[in-house]
Amino acid sequence: EDKVVQSPLSLVVHEGDTVTLNCSYEVTNFRSLLWYKQEKKAPTFLFMLTSSGIEKKSGRLSSILDKKELFSILNITATQTGDSAIYLCAESGKAAGNKLTFGGGTRVLVKP
Amino acid sequence: DADVTQTPRNRITKTGKRIMLECSQTKGHDRMYWYRQDPGLGLRLIYYSFDVKDINKGEISDGYSVSRQAQAKFSLSLESAIPNQTALYFCATSESADHEQFFGPGTRLTVL
């Protein structure tokens, strides 16, 4: 059974700090690793990683995947209060389409 | 206009009642999914459909049923609601196994 574990469960930082979120996974037949940001309601897509060692970057957010060690990291630099959210990691296996297995999420609170 | 819509957005019901949650999408995607979210557990897959004639159970399908009325519409039913089905329910769509999933705004369901 596929499994995704995120750490830490939550963290509080101040504006300007750098945040590193961790995601480890166990999957029978890996296809991709995805990151989502969830603020009020619906998760919104951030990144999809399929190749190991490739860094995806969008503004202050970046993510990298290590397929050998089975983990991914999401970094947020120069945090802002608008970065406060739950960050969800999910893996997509090849076993049945691209149904996603989610981790429990990391709640990030950025204080002014 | 929202690409993935869900109705209702909030619902309070009583134990034993039949409830239907509806999802519509204008993205033209064949793949549609239903998830539930509970605090600390991330999102868990209930059912998914790759086209109108293809319905599949997810990891937590007991107590739920679905109907794919058209490419654009995917409904989730609780035949006899129970309190532990109180959760936030999300519909999602995707273009293919190699693309991200797009989520609707969610339905908050409370079963008393």
PDB file of C-alpha atoms in Angstrom:
ATOM      1  CA  GLU A   1       0.000   0.000   0.000  1.00  0.00           C
ATOM      2  CA  ASP A   2       1.336   3.406  -0.980  1.00  0.00           C
ATOM      3  CA  LYS A   3       2.182   5.725   1.881  1.00  0.00           C
ATOM      4  CA  VAL A   4       3.172   9.381   2.198  1.00  0.00           C
ATOM      5  CA  VAL A   5       4.459  10.997   5.409  1.00  0.00           C
ATOM      6  CA  GLN A   6       5.002  14.712   5.856  1.00  0.00           C
ATOM      7  CA  SER A   7       7.001  16.527   8.506  1.00  0.00           C
ATOM      8  CA  PRO A   8       6.807  18.596  10.521  1.00  0.00           C
ATOM      9  CA  LEU A   9       3.080  18.545  11.306  1.00  0.00           C
ATOM     10  CA  SER A  10       3.123  22.290  11.817  1.00  0.00           C
ATOM     11  CA  LEU A  11       5.481  25.192  12.243  1.00  0.00           C
ATOM     12  CA  VAL A  12       5.399  28.870  13.040  1.00  0.00           C
ATOM     13  CA  VAL A  13       7.859  31.292  11.482  1.00  0.00           C
ATOM     14  CA  HIS A  14       8.233  35.043  11.043  1.00  0.00           C
ATOM     15  CA  GLU A  15       8.144  36.949   7.808  1.00  0.00           C
ATOM     16  CA  GLY A  16      11.432  36.704   5.985  1.00  0.00           C
ATOM     17  CA  ASP A  17      12.339  33.287   7.378  1.00  0.00           C
ATOM     18  CA  THR A  18      13.025  30.264   5.168  1.00  0.00           C
ATOM     19  CA  VAL A  19      10.853  27.184   5.527  1.00  0.00           C
ATOM     20  CA  THR A  20      11.717  23.606   4.570  1.00  0.00           C
ATOM     21  CA  LEU A  21       8.968  21.025   4.384  1.00  0.00           C
ATOM     22  CA  ASN A  22       9.642  17.320   4.099  1.00  0.00           C
ATOM     23  CA  CYS A  23       7.786  14.535   2.342  1.00  0.00           C
ATOM     24  CA  SER A  24       8.779  10.882   2.345  1.00  0.00           C
ATOM     25  CA  TYR A  25       6.943   8.229   0.403  1.00  0.00           C
ATOM     26  CA  GLU A  26       6.644   4.526  -0.203  1.00  0.00           C
ATOM     27  CA  VAL A  27       5.143   3.531  -3.527  1.00  0.00           C
ATOM     28  CA  THR A  28       5.024   0.342  -5.514  1.00  0.00           C
ATOM     29  CA  ASN A  29       5.384   1.903  -8.930  1.00  0.00           C
ATOM     30  CA  PHE A  30       6.242   5.584  -8.792  1.00  0.00           C
ATOM     31  CA  ARG A  31       4.976   8.028 -11.379  1.00  0.00           C
ATOM     32  CA  SER A  32       5.209  11.511  -9.858  1.00  0.00           C
ATOM     33  CA  LEU A  33       5.301  13.553  -6.659  1.00  0.00           C
ATOM     34  CA  LEU A  34       3.057  16.588  -6.329  1.00  0.00           C
ATOM     35  CA  TRP A  35       2.860  19.538  -3.956  1.00  0.00           C
ATOM     36  CA  TYR A  36      -0.325  21.477  -3.246  1.00  0.00           C
ATOM     37  CA  LYS A  37      -1.087  24.554  -1.144  1.00  0.00           C
ATOM     38  CA  GLN A  38      -4.362  24.649   0.761  1.00  0.00           C
ATOM     39  CA  GLU A  39      -5.481  27.967   2.201  1.00  0.00           C
ATOM     40  CA  LYS A  40      -9.211  28.317   2.772  1.00  0.00           C
ATOM     41  CA  LYS A  41     -10.651  25.360   0.967  1.00  0.00           C
ATOM     42  CA  ALA A  42      -9.483  23.830  -2.283  1.00  0.00           C
ATOM     43  CA  PRO A  43      -5.880  22.632  -2.683  1.00  0.00           C
ATOM     44  CA  THR A  44      -4.098  24.508  -5.428  1.00  0.00           C
ATOM     45  CA  PHE A  45      -1.336  22.906  -7.447  1.00  0.00           C
ATOM     46  CA  LEU A  46       2.270  23.996  -6.924  1.00  0.00           C
ATOM     47  CA  PHE A  47       4.660  21.470  -8.465  1.00  0.00           C
ATOM     48  CA  MET A  48       4.859  18.065 -10.085  1.00  0.00           C
ATOM     49  CA  LEU A  49       8.180  16.223  -9.959  1.00  0.00           C
ATOM     50  CA  THR A  50       8.900  13.133 -11.979  1.00  0.00           C
ATOM     51  CA  SER A  51      12.681  13.043 -12.288  1.00  0.00           C
ATOM     52  CA  SER A  52      15.122  12.763  -9.480  1.00  0.00           C
ATOM     53  CA  GLY A  53      17.405  15.676  -8.665  1.00  0.00           C
ATOM     54  CA  ILE A  54      15.472  18.131 -10.773  1.00  0.00           C
ATOM     55  CA  GLU A  55      14.538  21.312  -8.967  1.00  0.00           C
ATOM     56  CA  LYS A  56      11.262  22.963  -9.811  1.00  0.00           C
ATOM     57  CA  LYS A  57      11.114  26.636  -8.963  1.00  0.00           C
ATOM     58  CA  SER A  58       8.425  29.276  -8.957  1.00  0.00           C
ATOM     59  CA  GLY A  59       9.293  32.586  -7.388  1.00  0.00           C
ATOM     60  CA  ARG A  60      10.161  32.007  -3.742  1.00  0.00           C
ATOM     61  CA  LEU A  61       9.036  28.371  -3.815  1.00  0.00           C
ATOM     62  CA  SER A  62      11.184  25.481  -4.954  1.00  0.00           C
ATOM     63  CA  SER A  63      11.067  21.721  -4.690  1.00  0.00           C
ATOM     64  CA  ILE A  64      13.384  18.824  -5.314  1.00  0.00           C
ATOM     65  CA  LEU A  65      12.846  15.082  -5.525  1.00  0.00           C
ATOM     66  CA  ASP A  66      15.197  12.293  -4.475  1.00  0.00           C
ATOM     67  CA  LYS A  67      13.904   9.051  -6.012  1.00  0.00           C
ATOM     68  CA  LYS A  68      16.699   6.989  -4.526  1.00  0.00           C
ATOM     69  CA  GLU A  69      15.983   8.034  -0.942  1.00  0.00           C
ATOM     70  CA  LEU A  70      12.235   8.418  -1.596  1.00  0.00           C
ATOM     71  CA  PHE A  71      11.678  11.935  -0.377  1.00  0.00           C
ATOM     72  CA  SER A  72      10.939  15.429  -1.555  1.00  0.00           C
ATOM     73  CA  ILE A  73      11.513  18.871  -0.072  1.00  0.00           C
ATOM     74  CA  LEU A  74       9.537  22.058  -0.537  1.00  0.00           C
ATOM     75  CA  ASN A  75      11.382  25.267   0.276  1.00  0.00           C
ATOM     76  CA  ILE A  76       9.872  28.686   0.770  1.00  0.00           C
ATOM     77  CA  THR A  77      12.291  31.580   1.045  1.00  0.00           C
ATOM     78  CA  ALA A  78      11.600  35.092   2.326  1.00  0.00           C
ATOM     79  CA  THR A  79       8.254  33.946   3.709  1.00  0.00           C
ATOM     80  CA  GLN A  80       5.247  36.257   3.716  1.00  0.00           C
ATOM     81  CA  THR A  81       2.005  36.094   5.690  1.00  0.00           C
ATOM     82  CA  GLY A  82       0.296  34.973   2.482  1.00  0.00           C
ATOM     83  CA  ASP A  83       2.330  31.768   2.615  1.00  0.00           C
ATOM     84  CA  SER A  84       0.353  30.684   5.660  1.00  0.00           C
ATOM     85  CA  ALA A  85      -1.451  27.516   4.604  1.00  0.00           C
ATOM     86  CA  ILE A  86      -1.455  23.759   4.774  1.00  0.00           C
ATOM     87  CA  TYR A  87       1.024  22.254   2.326  1.00  0.00           C
ATOM     88  CA  LEU A  88       0.112  18.842   0.981  1.00  0.00           C
ATOM     89  CA  CYS A  89       2.396  16.325  -0.632  1.00  0.00           C
ATOM     90  CA  ALA A  90       0.971  13.524  -2.794  1.00  0.00           C
ATOM     91  CA  GLU A  91       2.378  10.723  -4.861  1.00  0.00           C
ATOM     92  CA  SER A  92       0.914   9.293  -8.004  1.00  0.00           C
ATOM     93  CA  GLY A  93       1.574   5.628  -8.627  1.00  0.00           C
ATOM     94  CA  LYS A  94       1.227   3.779 -11.889  1.00  0.00           C
ATOM     95  CA  ALA A  95      -0.872   1.002 -10.410  1.00  0.00           C
ATOM     96  CA  ALA A  96      -4.213   2.580 -11.290  1.00  0.00           C
ATOM     97  CA  GLY A  97      -4.279   5.717 -13.361  1.00  0.00           C
ATOM     98  CA  ASN A  98      -2.992   8.685 -11.416  1.00  0.00           C
ATOM     99  CA  LYS A  99      -4.977   8.448  -8.258  1.00  0.00           C
ATOM    100  CA  LEU A 100      -3.134  10.401  -5.624  1.00  0.00           C
ATOM    101  CA  THR A 101      -2.048   9.252  -2.178  1.00  0.00           C
ATOM    102  CA  PHE A 102      -1.753  12.263   0.114  1.00  0.00           C
ATOM    103  CA  GLY A 103       0.302  12.892   3.208  1.00  0.00           C
ATOM    104  CA  GLY A 104      -1.315  14.457   6.256  1.00  0.00           C
ATOM    105  CA  GLY A 105      -0.013  17.914   5.405  1.00  0.00           C
ATOM    106  CA  THR A 106       2.167  20.507   7.122  1.00  0.00           C
ATOM    107  CA  ARG A 107       0.450  23.576   8.561  1.00  0.00           C
ATOM    108  CA  VAL A 108       2.607  26.689   8.160  1.00  0.00           C
ATOM    109  CA  LEU A 109       1.851  29.919   9.984  1.00  0.00           C
ATOM    110  CA  VAL A 110       3.863  32.990   9.028  1.00  0.00           C
ATOM    111  CA  LYS A 111       3.683  35.793  11.575  1.00  0.00           C
ATOM    112  CA  PRO A 112       4.307  39.446  10.700  1.00  0.00           C
TER     113      PRO A 112
ATOM    114  CA  ASP B   1     -15.846  31.259 -13.791  1.00  0.00           C
ATOM    115  CA  ALA B   2     -14.791  28.282 -11.720  1.00  0.00           C
ATOM    116  CA  ASP B   3     -13.628  25.263 -13.710  1.00  0.00           C
ATOM    117  CA  VAL B   4     -14.725  22.736 -11.077  1.00  0.00           C
ATOM    118  CA  THR B   5     -17.848  23.466  -9.067  1.00  0.00           C
ATOM    119  CA  GLN B   6     -19.439  21.596  -6.191  1.00  0.00           C
ATOM    120  CA  THR B   7     -22.910  21.825  -4.704  1.00  0.00           C
ATOM    121  CA  PRO B   8     -23.871  22.283  -1.983  1.00  0.00           C
ATOM    122  CA  ARG B   9     -20.971  24.100  -0.333  1.00  0.00           C
ATOM    123  CA  ASN B  10     -22.209  23.331   3.139  1.00  0.00           C
ATOM    124  CA  ARG B  11     -24.706  20.775   4.367  1.00  0.00           C
ATOM    125  CA  ILE B  12     -25.943  19.692   7.765  1.00  0.00           C
ATOM    126  CA  THR B  13     -27.980  16.515   7.908  1.00  0.00           C
ATOM    127  CA  LYS B  14     -29.098  13.840  10.323  1.00  0.00           C
ATOM    128  CA  THR B  15     -28.016  10.256  10.760  1.00  0.00           C
ATOM    129  CA  GLY B  16     -29.755   7.927   8.325  1.00  0.00           C
ATOM    130  CA  LYS B  17     -30.558  10.543   5.691  1.00  0.00           C
ATOM    131  CA  ARG B  18     -29.570  10.108   2.046  1.00  0.00           C
ATOM    132  CA  ILE B  19     -27.299  12.839   0.764  1.00  0.00           C
ATOM    133  CA  MET B  20     -26.026  13.652  -2.716  1.00  0.00           C
ATOM    134  CA  LEU B  21     -23.041  15.859  -3.432  1.00  0.00           C
ATOM    135  CA  GLU B  22     -22.641  17.090  -6.979  1.00  0.00           C
ATOM    136  CA  CYS B  23     -19.614  18.022  -9.019  1.00  0.00           C
ATOM    137  CA  SER B  24     -19.480  19.694 -12.419  1.00  0.00           C
ATOM    138  CA  GLN B  25     -16.485  20.672 -14.513  1.00  0.00           C
ATOM    139  CA  THR B  26     -15.919  22.750 -17.606  1.00  0.00           C
ATOM    140  CA  LYS B  27     -12.323  21.661 -18.165  1.00  0.00           C
ATOM    141  CA  GLY B  28     -13.228  18.884 -20.566  1.00  0.00           C
ATOM    142  CA  HIS B  29     -11.340  16.296 -18.518  1.00  0.00           C
ATOM    143  CA  ASP B  30     -12.299  12.642 -18.645  1.00  0.00           C
ATOM    144  CA  ARG B  31     -10.873  11.784 -15.218  1.00  0.00           C
ATOM    145  CA  MET B  32     -12.822  12.751 -12.109  1.00  0.00           C
ATOM    146  CA  TYR B  33     -12.264  11.945  -8.433  1.00  0.00           C
ATOM    147  CA  TRP B  34     -13.972  12.222  -5.062  1.00  0.00           C
ATOM    148  CA  TYR B  35     -11.893  12.722  -1.898  1.00  0.00           C
ATOM    149  CA  ARG B  36     -12.693  13.364   1.733  1.00  0.00           C
ATOM    150  CA  GLN B  37     -10.468  15.343   4.069  1.00  0.00           C
ATOM    151  CA  ASP B  38     -10.287  14.890   7.816  1.00  0.00           C
ATOM    152  CA  PRO B  39      -7.980  16.906  10.061  1.00  0.00           C
ATOM    153  CA  GLY B  40      -4.439  15.518  10.039  1.00  0.00           C
ATOM    154  CA  LEU B  41      -5.265  12.786   7.525  1.00  0.00           C
ATOM    155  CA  GLY B  42      -4.771  14.623   4.278  1.00  0.00           C
ATOM    156  CA  LEU B  43      -7.149  13.695   1.475  1.00  0.00           C
ATOM    157  CA  ARG B  44      -8.336  10.133   0.986  1.00  0.00           C
ATOM    158  CA  LEU B  45      -9.764   8.808  -2.251  1.00  0.00           C
ATOM    159  CA  ILE B  46     -13.359   7.586  -2.209  1.00  0.00           C
ATOM    160  CA  TYR B  47     -14.116   6.864  -5.885  1.00  0.00           C
ATOM    161  CA  TYR B  48     -12.681   7.758  -9.257  1.00  0.00           C
ATOM    162  CA  SER B  49     -13.837   7.604 -12.855  1.00  0.00           C
ATOM    163  CA  PHE B  50     -11.850   7.674 -16.073  1.00  0.00           C
ATOM    164  CA  ASP B  51     -14.883   8.067 -18.302  1.00  0.00           C
ATOM    165  CA  VAL B  52     -18.665   7.733 -18.144  1.00  0.00           C
ATOM    166  CA  LYS B  53     -18.564   3.947 -18.204  1.00  0.00           C
ATOM    167  CA  ASP B  54     -15.564   3.499 -15.937  1.00  0.00           C
ATOM    168  CA  ILE B  55     -16.096   3.765 -12.154  1.00  0.00           C
ATOM    169  CA  ASN B  56     -13.574   2.552  -9.595  1.00  0.00           C
ATOM    170  CA  LYS B  57     -13.478   2.284  -5.835  1.00  0.00           C
ATOM    171  CA  GLY B  58     -10.853   4.165  -3.891  1.00  0.00           C
ATOM    172  CA  GLU B  59      -9.414   3.363  -0.490  1.00  0.00           C
ATOM    173  CA  ILE B  60     -12.507   4.349   1.542  1.00  0.00           C
ATOM    174  CA  SER B  61     -15.551   3.594  -0.625  1.00  0.00           C
ATOM    175  CA  ASP B  62     -17.678   1.818   2.022  1.00  0.00           C
ATOM    176  CA  GLY B  63     -20.863   3.765   2.730  1.00  0.00           C
ATOM    177  CA  TYR B  64     -20.586   5.785  -0.495  1.00  0.00           C
ATOM    178  CA  SER B  65     -21.739   5.396  -4.073  1.00  0.00           C
ATOM    179  CA  VAL B  66     -21.185   7.481  -7.209  1.00  0.00           C
ATOM    180  CA  SER B  67     -22.784   8.248 -10.528  1.00  0.00           C
ATOM    181  CA  ARG B  68     -21.079   9.629 -13.633  1.00  0.00           C
ATOM    182  CA  GLN B  69     -23.993  11.190 -15.473  1.00  0.00           C
ATOM    183  CA  ALA B  70     -21.881  12.764 -18.204  1.00  0.00           C
ATOM    184  CA  GLN B  71     -18.275  13.629 -18.857  1.00  0.00           C
ATOM    185  CA  ALA B  72     -18.785  16.858 -16.952  1.00  0.00           C
ATOM    186  CA  LYS B  73     -20.768  15.544 -13.971  1.00  0.00           C
ATOM    187  CA  PHE B  74     -19.796  13.197 -11.148  1.00  0.00           C
ATOM    188  CA  SER B  75     -22.034  12.791  -8.095  1.00  0.00           C
ATOM    189  CA  LEU B  76     -21.273  11.261  -4.718  1.00  0.00           C
ATOM    190  CA  SER B  77     -24.052   9.759  -2.595  1.00  0.00           C
ATOM    191  CA  LEU B  78     -24.213   8.767   1.035  1.00  0.00           C
ATOM    192  CA  GLU B  79     -27.066   6.264   1.148  1.00  0.00           C
ATOM    193  CA  SER B  80     -27.516   6.448   4.896  1.00  0.00           C
ATOM    194  CA  ALA B  81     -25.337   9.117   6.461  1.00  0.00           C
ATOM    195  CA  ILE B  82     -23.536   8.469   9.738  1.00  0.00           C
ATOM    196  CA  PRO B  83     -21.652  10.916  12.004  1.00  0.00           C
ATOM    197  CA  ASN B  84     -18.181   9.668  11.073  1.00  0.00           C
ATOM    198  CA  GLN B  85     -18.871  10.784   7.503  1.00  0.00           C
ATOM    199  CA  THR B  86     -18.645  14.346   8.761  1.00  0.00           C
ATOM    200  CA  ALA B  87     -15.801  15.766   6.694  1.00  0.00           C
ATOM    201  CA  LEU B  88     -14.762  18.108   3.913  1.00  0.00           C
ATOM    202  CA  TYR B  89     -15.418  16.546   0.501  1.00  0.00           C
ATOM    203  CA  PHE B  90     -13.536  17.474  -2.643  1.00  0.00           C
ATOM    204  CA  CYS B  91     -14.108  16.690  -6.271  1.00  0.00           C
ATOM    205  CA  ALA B  92     -11.113  16.794  -8.622  1.00  0.00           C
ATOM    206  CA  THR B  93     -10.431  16.384 -12.330  1.00  0.00           C
ATOM    207  CA  SER B  94      -7.374  15.700 -14.437  1.00  0.00           C
ATOM    208  CA  GLU B  95      -6.490  15.536 -18.090  1.00  0.00           C
ATOM    209  CA  SER B  96      -4.386  12.401 -17.883  1.00  0.00           C
ATOM    210  CA  ALA B  97      -2.178  10.351 -15.606  1.00  0.00           C
ATOM    211  CA  ASP B  98       0.713  12.707 -16.336  1.00  0.00           C
ATOM    212  CA  HIS B  99      -1.125  15.871 -15.352  1.00  0.00           C
ATOM    213  CA  GLU B 100      -2.025  17.441 -12.026  1.00  0.00           C
ATOM    214  CA  GLN B 101      -5.482  17.226 -10.516  1.00  0.00           C
ATOM    215  CA  PHE B 102      -7.642  20.336 -10.193  1.00  0.00           C
ATOM    216  CA  PHE B 103      -9.855  20.559  -7.133  1.00  0.00           C
ATOM    217  CA  GLY B 104     -13.295  22.006  -6.609  1.00  0.00           C
ATOM    218  CA  PRO B 105     -14.047  24.362  -3.678  1.00  0.00           C
ATOM    219  CA  GLY B 106     -15.208  21.540  -1.424  1.00  0.00           C
ATOM    220  CA  THR B 107     -18.396  20.644   0.417  1.00  0.00           C
ATOM    221  CA  ARG B 108     -18.411  20.727   4.187  1.00  0.00           C
ATOM    222  CA  LEU B 109     -20.768  17.987   5.368  1.00  0.00           C
ATOM    223  CA  THR B 110     -21.895  17.605   8.964  1.00  0.00           C
ATOM    224  CA  VAL B 111     -23.867  14.540  10.010  1.00  0.00           C
ATOM    225  CA  LEU B 112     -25.577  14.895  13.369  1.00  0.00           C
TER     226      LEU B 112
END
